[in-house]
Amino acid sequence: MTGLCLQTDKLTYSFSKNEPALNDINMQVEEGCIYGFLGANGAGKTTTLRLVLGLLKNQQGNINVFGKPLKENRLEILRRTGSLIESPSLYGHLTAIENLSLLQKIYQCPRERIAKVLEQVGLGDTGTKKVNHFSLGMKQRLSIAVALLNSPSLLILDEPTNGLDPNGIIEMRELLKHINRHQGVTIIISSHLLTEIEKLVTHVGVIHKGSLLFQGTLAALQNRQLQASVLKFDTSDPVRSLRVIRDCGIEVHAETGKVVMQMMSKEKTAFVNAQLVKNDIAVYAIQTAATDLETIFMNLINE
Amino acid sequence: MNQYLNSLQSEWMKTKRSAASWLVTGGAFFIPFIIILIRLIKQSTLPEAYRAPNFWQRNLAQNWQVMAFFLLPMGVILATSLITQSEYRNHTWKQLHATPQRYATIFFAKLTVIILMLLQFFILFNLGVFLSVLIPFLLLKNVSYPVAVFPWLFSLKTNATFFIDCLPVMAIQYLVGLQFKNFLVPLGIGIGMLTAATFAISWQYGYIIPYSYSLFNFLAMSAVKDKPVYAVNIHLVATAYFLAAIIAGYFLYVNKKNKC
């Protein structure tokens, strides 16, 4: 069993007395995983991540990173952490190399890391071009390079795909997968779009209005997806069909002239079909109505 | 200590091509440049002026006149505000505070950079002052090199006192600049205080305004009649204001709730 890279315990924060931004957030990020932190705009993702990085003064609750309390080990934790919080944090009057050089002085990492991370994010040839003249996508890539500079064990990326084109998103996804698999870096990536990160993450946390609604593996979320999907039977006699299926011990209801039940195995579907036919009910069509992960996510935040 | 030196190097790198560094260079040479132009235009009086026994003192006073009254405090207000605002403008406070550095290291490294830029300004200004003498001498045939001995001690003392006198301006602007995201706040406070200092110049308690010391210092070294006389040593008051503002600035910075 792997340990926890990040753990928050009853993390609560409010910007003003009457408006709590976070309520008892118990986040658990396993070592070596890619944790997708999902939520609509204003849900509390950035506030949580800022607290984890010590950018906001913690009001209530505990934060442990690498098994150590953040409060007493801030510098040690930050030395092993890379981050990108919201908009790119770059000095516009400097070049990409200069931006990385001034951080290299602080981290005291090998100077070769600068060329390496620039190459990794596809900015190896920007030369003397000032960051002010970069496109938003280039700035975002450079921000990722900044986050990778100190070879972190934990990478915290808040909405890193902002400003990236579809190709850039795919490249970034591959890059993050690569550093996760080959360097064992734990990654926390926040987004308001599940579709954007579902191909990348192993674990998911869903936050809404400051509360963590779901936390678990992507498989657990997909299981919810399966449970939320339905099977529809179009038959010659829907009323009798309901009775026959209920007699088989299956929960069922009618919907626009069709018989609707929760998704089940192929064998069980064949069995229900056989029972209907056996009772002289003609089955015209069997349809599956799958719920995508995005709908699950929306259902979670609307519950 | 190593962390502080690394941080200082990092902070110094940020000044490269920055607005603050252009301001320091441009501001330092501005007055000497104007004086060179005036000397080249009104060259008939130069041969006699260059021969005067107190030529260097007069040259220094001429250069410091506008500088002390307006450009020096204004330049300090602008440069200090630009250094702190650079982090707000580039959204880099959050990145800086997510680096493994103590807040004290960040605070004092930035402060050191501002002090170094102020020193750089004084060095460049003195170079400009010297060029304002040398260039007319090199360009005009009837002007000979000043016969008077260069007053090193007087020059050093003048520079040192003006340097001390603008330290409280720098410290207060640093304090305000770290607290407010909007560039207009430190700028407005700076201009407001400078205006107040100008009005308070003839008031017997004018020295309580921390932006007034370079003005007072210039009046003290000038030949102006009815110059204000204070019961206190303004350089000591300036030093006290500087230390108080730095302590207050550090306390406010470290305890800031939101470090983004």
XYZ file of C-alpha atoms in Angstrom:
563
model
C 0.000 0.000 0.000
C 1.346 3.442 -0.882
C 1.442 6.257 1.658
C -0.226 9.603 1.438
C 1.643 12.396 -0.265
C -0.900 15.001 0.800
C -3.531 14.861 3.476
C -5.791 17.631 4.688
C -7.834 17.196 7.814
C -11.028 19.244 8.267
C -9.569 22.106 6.283
C -11.864 25.110 6.626
C -11.312 28.596 5.308
C -13.340 31.734 4.812
C -12.459 35.035 3.191
C -15.193 36.838 5.123
C -17.172 35.881 8.239
C -20.389 34.931 6.481
C -18.939 33.221 3.435
C -17.000 30.024 4.120
C -14.920 29.179 1.068
C -13.987 25.689 2.317
C -15.828 23.345 4.695
C -14.052 20.412 6.347
C -12.001 19.370 3.342
C -10.439 15.961 3.958
C -8.270 15.470 0.942
C -6.154 12.346 0.575
C -3.668 12.137 -2.254
C -1.761 8.891 -2.543
C 1.919 8.905 -3.418
C 2.573 8.387 -7.113
C -0.978 9.060 -8.237
C -2.384 11.688 -10.568
C -5.167 13.332 -8.612
C -7.762 15.253 -10.597
C -9.259 18.003 -8.472
C -12.553 18.864 -10.080
C -15.029 21.602 -9.452
C -16.847 24.441 -11.116
C -15.361 27.947 -11.071
C -15.466 29.272 -7.510
C -15.923 25.804 -5.971
C -12.810 26.151 -3.788
C -10.111 24.394 -5.830
C -7.674 27.282 -5.952
C -8.268 28.200 -2.306
C -7.467 24.605 -1.279
C -4.308 24.513 -3.383
C -3.192 27.922 -2.106
C -3.589 26.688 1.449
C -1.590 23.573 0.611
C 1.222 25.762 -0.713
C 1.091 28.076 2.304
C -0.004 31.038 0.181
C -3.014 31.572 2.414
C -2.791 31.573 6.176
C -4.430 28.416 7.447
C -7.419 29.184 9.667
C -8.711 25.764 10.689
C -7.688 22.171 10.046
C -4.382 20.496 9.297
C -2.303 20.026 6.192
C 0.288 17.267 5.930
C 2.560 16.938 2.952
C 5.052 14.058 2.626
C 3.772 12.965 6.039
C 4.842 16.209 7.721
C 2.766 19.144 8.944
C 3.015 22.094 6.541
C 3.119 24.658 9.316
C 6.375 23.386 10.814
C 7.979 22.105 7.595
C 6.999 24.710 4.991
C 10.472 25.192 3.489
C 11.315 21.499 3.378
C 7.972 20.740 1.704
C 8.263 23.590 -0.813
C 11.754 22.417 -1.733
C 10.160 19.182 -3.029
C 7.097 20.785 -4.577
C 6.496 22.401 -7.951
C 3.463 24.543 -8.597
C 1.457 26.493 -11.103
C -1.427 28.416 -9.595
C -3.929 29.916 -12.041
C -2.439 32.474 -14.419
C 1.228 32.206 -15.434
C 3.656 33.718 -12.915
C 6.403 35.048 -15.134
C 8.494 38.194 -15.503
C 7.445 39.630 -18.827
C 10.594 41.712 -19.391
C 12.831 38.643 -19.111
C 13.408 35.707 -21.454
C 12.349 32.140 -20.704
C 15.918 31.226 -19.701
C 16.209 34.276 -17.449
C 12.909 33.455 -15.762
C 14.162 29.957 -15.010
C 17.661 31.163 -14.038
C 16.386 33.329 -11.215
C 14.489 30.379 -9.774
C 17.466 28.083 -10.325
C 19.433 30.412 -8.015
C 16.854 29.863 -5.281
C 16.428 26.111 -5.706
C 20.165 25.651 -6.307
C 19.364 22.880 -8.779
C 21.808 22.021 -11.597
C 21.917 24.675 -14.320
C 21.362 21.942 -16.931
C 17.794 21.611 -15.627
C 16.906 24.872 -17.403
C 17.564 23.515 -20.899
C 16.043 20.171 -19.941
C 12.679 21.551 -18.737
C 12.485 24.001 -21.647
C 12.995 21.077 -23.993
C 10.343 19.057 -22.143
C 7.695 21.739 -22.647
C 8.736 22.456 -26.235
C 10.231 25.905 -25.618
C 13.840 25.026 -26.290
C 14.204 27.526 -29.118
C 12.724 30.760 -27.713
C 16.206 32.342 -27.452
C 16.140 36.045 -26.601
C 12.412 36.485 -27.028
C 10.896 38.251 -24.008
C 8.062 36.488 -22.219
C 5.836 39.546 -22.866
C 5.902 38.506 -26.519
C 4.864 34.902 -25.793
C 1.361 33.645 -26.572
C -0.775 32.556 -23.605
C -0.114 28.923 -24.512
C 3.653 29.521 -24.484
C 3.408 31.271 -21.131
C 1.453 28.328 -19.758
C 4.113 25.901 -21.030
C 6.849 28.013 -19.469
C 4.922 28.004 -16.190
C 4.900 24.215 -16.318
C 8.655 24.311 -16.957
C 9.009 26.519 -13.853
C 7.018 23.981 -11.837
C 9.275 21.152 -13.061
C 12.580 22.990 -12.576
C 13.399 21.680 -9.091
C 12.588 18.032 -10.032
C 9.659 18.014 -7.597
C 8.187 14.966 -5.867
C 4.800 16.692 -5.804
C 3.486 18.784 -8.653
C 0.492 21.037 -8.029
C -1.078 22.373 -11.197
C -4.111 24.633 -11.001
C -5.965 24.733 -14.327
C -2.752 24.190 -16.326
C -4.554 23.749 -19.650
C -5.856 27.334 -19.668
C -4.788 28.908 -22.920
C -3.484 25.692 -24.469
C -4.780 24.588 -27.854
C -6.078 20.978 -28.248
C -2.675 19.839 -29.455
C -1.010 21.544 -26.509
C -3.433 19.843 -24.112
C -2.562 16.423 -25.543
C 1.184 17.159 -25.351
C 0.866 18.353 -21.769
C -1.125 15.252 -20.849
C 1.602 13.018 -22.313
C 4.300 14.993 -20.518
C 2.540 14.678 -17.162
C 1.926 10.958 -17.695
C 5.598 10.534 -18.550
C 6.953 12.300 -15.453
C 4.426 10.490 -13.278
C 5.392 7.054 -14.602
C 9.113 7.508 -15.039
C 9.964 9.849 -12.187
C 7.247 8.819 -9.746
C 6.048 12.388 -9.346
C 2.696 12.759 -7.582
C 0.535 15.189 -9.509
C -2.471 17.172 -8.355
C -4.194 18.786 -11.297
C -7.271 20.928 -10.940
C -9.804 21.560 -13.639
C -13.443 22.481 -14.094
C -13.741 20.055 -17.023
C -13.709 16.336 -16.308
C -13.372 15.479 -19.996
C -10.101 17.378 -20.036
C -8.417 15.271 -17.379
C -10.253 11.924 -17.347
C -7.665 10.459 -19.719
C -4.892 11.485 -17.358
C -5.920 10.999 -13.741
C -5.922 7.903 -11.562
C -7.823 9.497 -8.679
C -10.513 12.123 -8.529
C -11.755 14.602 -5.950
C -14.900 16.579 -6.681
C -15.381 19.837 -4.812
C -18.482 21.993 -4.882
C -19.293 25.116 -2.890
C -16.341 24.428 -0.614
C -17.231 20.813 0.188
C -15.563 17.667 -1.087
C -18.433 15.646 -2.593
C -16.486 12.685 -3.932
C -13.003 11.332 -3.536
C -11.687 8.061 -4.841
C -10.207 6.289 -7.797
C -11.294 7.069 -11.320
C -12.581 3.454 -11.427
C -14.895 4.205 -8.485
C -16.243 7.202 -10.334
C -16.659 5.076 -13.456
C -18.548 2.533 -11.359
C -20.944 5.300 -10.430
C -21.236 5.948 -14.145
C -22.178 2.329 -14.726
C -24.725 2.462 -11.943
C -26.260 5.587 -13.353
C -26.631 4.087 -16.854
C -29.946 2.508 -17.821
C -31.383 -0.192 -20.059
C -34.583 0.480 -22.036
C -36.916 -2.233 -23.415
C -39.337 -1.272 -26.178
C -42.085 -3.928 -25.968
C -45.573 -4.622 -27.339
C -47.146 -4.410 -23.831
C -45.265 -2.090 -21.410
C -47.723 -2.606 -18.505
C -47.415 -6.407 -18.541
C -43.675 -6.088 -19.149
C -43.320 -4.154 -15.890
C -45.093 -6.955 -13.989
C -43.013 -9.729 -15.585
C -39.713 -7.976 -14.891
C -40.693 -7.092 -11.328
C -41.513 -10.768 -10.788
C -37.861 -11.459 -11.664
C -36.884 -9.271 -8.710
C -35.624 -6.369 -10.829
C -36.529 -2.741 -10.092
C -38.161 -1.220 -13.135
C -40.288 1.715 -14.208
C -42.025 3.003 -17.313
C -40.797 6.030 -19.193
C -42.356 7.376 -22.426
C -43.856 3.979 -23.272
C -40.622 2.109 -22.594
C -39.578 -0.094 -19.724
C -36.520 1.319 -17.973
C -34.166 -0.386 -15.534
C -30.634 0.009 -14.223
C -27.808 -1.247 -16.409
C -27.023 -4.944 -15.866
C -24.851 -7.707 -17.232
C -25.319 -9.153 -20.734
C -26.478 -12.463 -19.258
C -29.099 -10.829 -17.100
C -30.305 -8.702 -20.023
C -30.728 -11.875 -22.113
C -32.610 -13.488 -19.232
C -35.079 -10.539 -18.976
C -35.572 -10.658 -22.741
C -36.277 -14.411 -22.582
C -38.829 -13.918 -19.788
C -40.701 -11.280 -21.802
C -40.772 -13.480 -24.918
C -41.868 -16.443 -22.787
C -44.865 -14.364 -21.631
C -45.846 -13.583 -25.245
C -44.541 -10.000 -25.128
C -42.792 -8.903 -28.291
C -39.483 -7.119 -27.735
C -38.874 -4.552 -30.503
C -35.661 -3.043 -29.212
C -33.236 -3.080 -26.273
C -31.342 0.202 -25.807
C -28.620 1.258 -23.420
C -28.523 4.863 -22.269
C -25.085 5.409 -20.820
C -24.362 8.372 -18.581
C -20.983 9.929 -19.328
C -18.569 10.946 -16.595
C -19.366 14.585 -17.182
C -23.013 13.921 -16.341
C -21.949 12.045 -13.202
C -19.835 15.040 -12.250
C -22.745 17.401 -12.891
C -25.082 15.110 -10.933
C -22.650 15.108 -8.026
C -22.472 18.863 -7.820
C -26.203 19.231 -8.292
C -27.151 16.655 -5.639
C 23.251 33.444 4.797
C 23.657 31.412 1.617
C 19.930 31.450 1.082
C 19.930 35.242 1.445
C 22.751 35.624 -1.096
C 21.004 33.290 -3.553
C 17.786 35.217 -3.077
C 19.617 38.518 -3.543
C 21.130 37.282 -6.805
C 17.705 36.151 -7.942
C 16.129 39.500 -7.042
C 18.916 41.401 -8.776
C 18.343 39.388 -11.962
C 14.757 40.614 -11.994
C 15.928 44.225 -12.339
C 17.525 43.480 -15.703
C 15.759 45.573 -18.375
C 13.134 46.515 -15.798
C 11.432 49.916 -15.712
C 13.108 50.609 -12.353
C 16.605 50.043 -13.764
C 15.907 52.325 -16.746
C 14.596 54.936 -14.326
C 17.758 54.738 -12.215
C 20.049 55.143 -15.223
C 17.960 57.800 -16.954
C 17.283 59.713 -13.729
C 20.954 59.739 -12.712
C 22.137 61.287 -15.966
C 19.179 63.604 -16.554
C 20.320 66.661 -14.548
C 24.005 66.405 -15.602
C 22.822 66.127 -19.210
C 20.730 69.309 -18.881
C 23.685 71.091 -17.271
C 26.004 70.016 -20.086
C 23.506 71.403 -22.605
C 23.223 74.706 -20.709
C 27.011 74.976 -20.489
C 27.426 74.322 -24.194
C 24.783 76.921 -25.020
C 25.964 79.570 -22.512
C 29.664 78.889 -23.025
C 30.885 82.488 -22.673
C 30.831 82.371 -18.860
C 32.487 78.999 -18.607
C 36.216 79.865 -18.754
C 35.886 82.110 -15.714
C 33.631 79.709 -13.837
C 36.079 76.821 -14.410
C 38.873 78.894 -12.927
C 36.949 79.734 -9.721
C 38.532 78.321 -6.515
C 35.166 76.947 -5.357
C 34.225 75.587 -8.771
C 33.644 71.993 -7.651
C 31.419 72.971 -4.737
C 29.329 75.210 -7.002
C 29.132 72.524 -9.650
C 27.975 69.993 -7.097
C 25.374 72.390 -5.668
C 24.119 73.177 -9.173
C 23.656 69.494 -9.941
C 22.043 68.696 -6.595
C 19.614 71.629 -6.712
C 16.840 70.131 -8.842
C 17.844 66.618 -7.871
C 17.355 67.189 -4.139
C 14.115 69.108 -4.445
C 12.251 66.876 -6.781
C 14.003 64.197 -8.816
C 15.701 62.283 -6.002
C 12.620 61.759 -3.788
C 10.404 61.262 -6.843
C 12.874 58.786 -8.329
C 13.016 56.853 -5.042
C 9.200 56.813 -4.885
C 8.917 55.511 -8.443
C 11.785 53.001 -8.392
C 10.771 51.449 -5.059
C 7.143 51.187 -6.114
C 8.151 49.681 -9.452
C 10.227 46.966 -7.756
C 7.336 45.794 -5.570
C 4.698 46.335 -8.249
C 6.657 44.181 -10.685
C 5.559 41.140 -8.635
C 1.908 42.215 -8.699
C 1.951 43.121 -12.386
C 3.476 39.798 -13.386
C 1.343 37.777 -10.900
C 4.586 36.417 -9.471
C 4.035 36.863 -5.731
C 2.427 33.412 -5.559
C 5.359 31.809 -7.370
C 7.863 33.636 -5.183
C 6.066 32.646 -1.982
C 5.860 29.028 -3.143
C 9.670 28.853 -3.314
C 11.545 27.432 -0.301
C 12.519 30.774 1.205
C 11.772 32.377 4.543
C 9.625 35.463 4.296
C 12.422 37.395 5.992
C 14.822 36.325 3.227
C 12.455 37.552 0.522
C 11.776 40.827 2.368
C 15.405 41.706 3.021
C 16.673 40.500 -0.364
C 14.216 42.827 -2.083
C 15.114 45.656 0.279
C 18.809 45.112 -0.421
C 18.160 45.291 -4.157
C 16.400 48.638 -3.728
C 19.271 49.958 -1.603
C 21.778 48.707 -4.193
C 19.811 50.458 -6.922
C 19.884 53.646 -4.872
C 23.655 53.282 -4.526
C 23.878 52.638 -8.248
C 21.920 55.845 -8.809
C 24.333 57.846 -6.630
C 27.362 56.415 -8.417
C 25.909 57.140 -11.855
C 24.809 60.600 -10.780
C 28.313 61.419 -9.551
C 29.698 60.123 -12.803
C 27.229 62.406 -14.570
C 28.282 65.342 -12.392
C 31.891 64.727 -13.367
C 30.932 64.420 -17.040
C 29.080 67.726 -16.808
C 32.499 69.266 -16.106
C 34.584 67.103 -18.409
C 32.496 67.246 -21.586
C 32.439 71.070 -21.901
C 36.200 71.018 -21.197
C 36.769 68.464 -23.980
C 34.468 70.150 -26.491
C 35.238 73.814 -25.916
C 38.741 75.074 -26.720
C 38.634 78.154 -24.459
C 37.682 76.154 -21.369
C 40.496 74.786 -19.261
C 40.272 72.013 -16.703
C 39.291 73.369 -13.238
C 42.293 74.488 -11.244
C 40.636 73.910 -7.874
C 41.392 70.691 -6.049
C 38.489 68.263 -6.065
C 36.880 68.343 -2.589
C 36.629 64.602 -1.930
C 35.504 64.911 1.652
C 32.813 67.471 0.866
C 31.587 65.356 -2.045
C 31.442 62.174 0.033
C 29.675 63.934 2.896
C 27.109 65.463 0.540
C 26.407 62.099 -1.063
C 26.231 60.292 2.268
C 23.786 62.767 3.794
C 21.517 62.785 0.735
C 21.633 58.995 0.727
C 20.585 58.822 4.392
C 17.906 61.468 3.806
C 16.103 59.464 1.160
C 16.172 56.186 3.132
C 12.869 56.904 4.960
C 11.180 57.650 1.618
C 12.421 54.319 0.328
C 11.362 52.381 3.440
C 7.849 53.892 3.525
C 7.353 53.327 -0.198
C 8.545 49.746 0.254
C 6.085 49.196 3.087
C 3.170 50.615 1.071
C 4.228 48.920 -2.170
C 4.229 45.499 -0.505
C 0.723 45.994 0.831
C -1.162 47.397 -2.133
C -1.715 45.765 -5.489
C -2.673 48.994 -7.196
C 0.376 50.953 -8.351
C -1.506 54.231 -7.851
C -1.651 53.764 -4.066
C 2.114 53.914 -3.358
C 2.523 56.526 -6.075
C -0.304 58.673 -4.691
C 0.985 58.403 -1.131
C 4.497 59.265 -2.288
C 3.460 62.319 -4.283
C 1.134 63.435 -1.487
C 3.879 63.187 1.131
C 6.376 64.944 -1.124
C 3.927 67.807 -1.694
C 3.300 68.025 2.056
C 7.064 68.120 2.647
C 7.449 71.002 0.174
C 4.781 73.012 1.975
C 6.209 72.188 5.393
C 9.673 73.350 4.531
C 9.420 76.657 6.397
C 7.554 75.181 9.352
C 9.639 74.722 12.485
C 8.407 71.161 12.876
C 8.635 70.344 9.184
C 11.155 67.621 9.977
C 8.367 65.333 11.183
C 7.463 64.705 7.534
C 9.801 61.909 6.464
C 9.887 62.966 2.818
C 11.402 66.364 3.588
C 14.992 65.556 4.495
C 16.671 65.828 1.112
C 14.989 69.230 0.673
C 16.204 70.369 4.097
C 19.650 69.016 3.420
C 19.944 70.952 0.203
C 18.751 74.158 1.887
C 21.293 73.619 4.639
C 24.187 73.352 2.164
C 22.931 76.183 -0.079
C 23.437 79.900 0.246
C 19.712 80.567 0.675
C 18.830 83.207 3.254
C 16.248 82.427 5.976
C 16.963 78.732 5.767
C 15.160 76.662 8.368
C 17.055 75.755 11.494
C 15.869 72.743 13.456
C 16.530 71.651 16.970
C 17.173 68.098 15.784
C 19.695 66.376 13.572
C 17.583 65.577 10.504
C 19.914 62.765 9.427
C 19.340 61.006 12.728
C 15.588 61.522 12.431
C 15.780 60.134 8.882
C 17.638 57.060 10.131
C 15.069 56.546 12.895
C 12.178 56.847 10.419
C 13.929 54.382 8.098
C 14.360 51.780 10.840
C 10.798 52.224 12.110
C 9.336 51.891 8.596
C 11.423 48.777 7.882
C 10.326 47.094 11.116
C 6.667 48.001 10.484
C 6.945 46.939 6.827
C 8.447 43.589 7.771
C 5.784 42.939 10.414
C 2.952 43.777 7.995
C 4.493 41.724 5.189
C 5.061 38.590 7.256
C 1.569 38.725 8.724
C -0.215 39.331 5.446
C -3.030 36.765 5.227
C -3.019 36.397 1.482
C 0.434 35.940 -0.042
C -0.700 35.510 -3.646
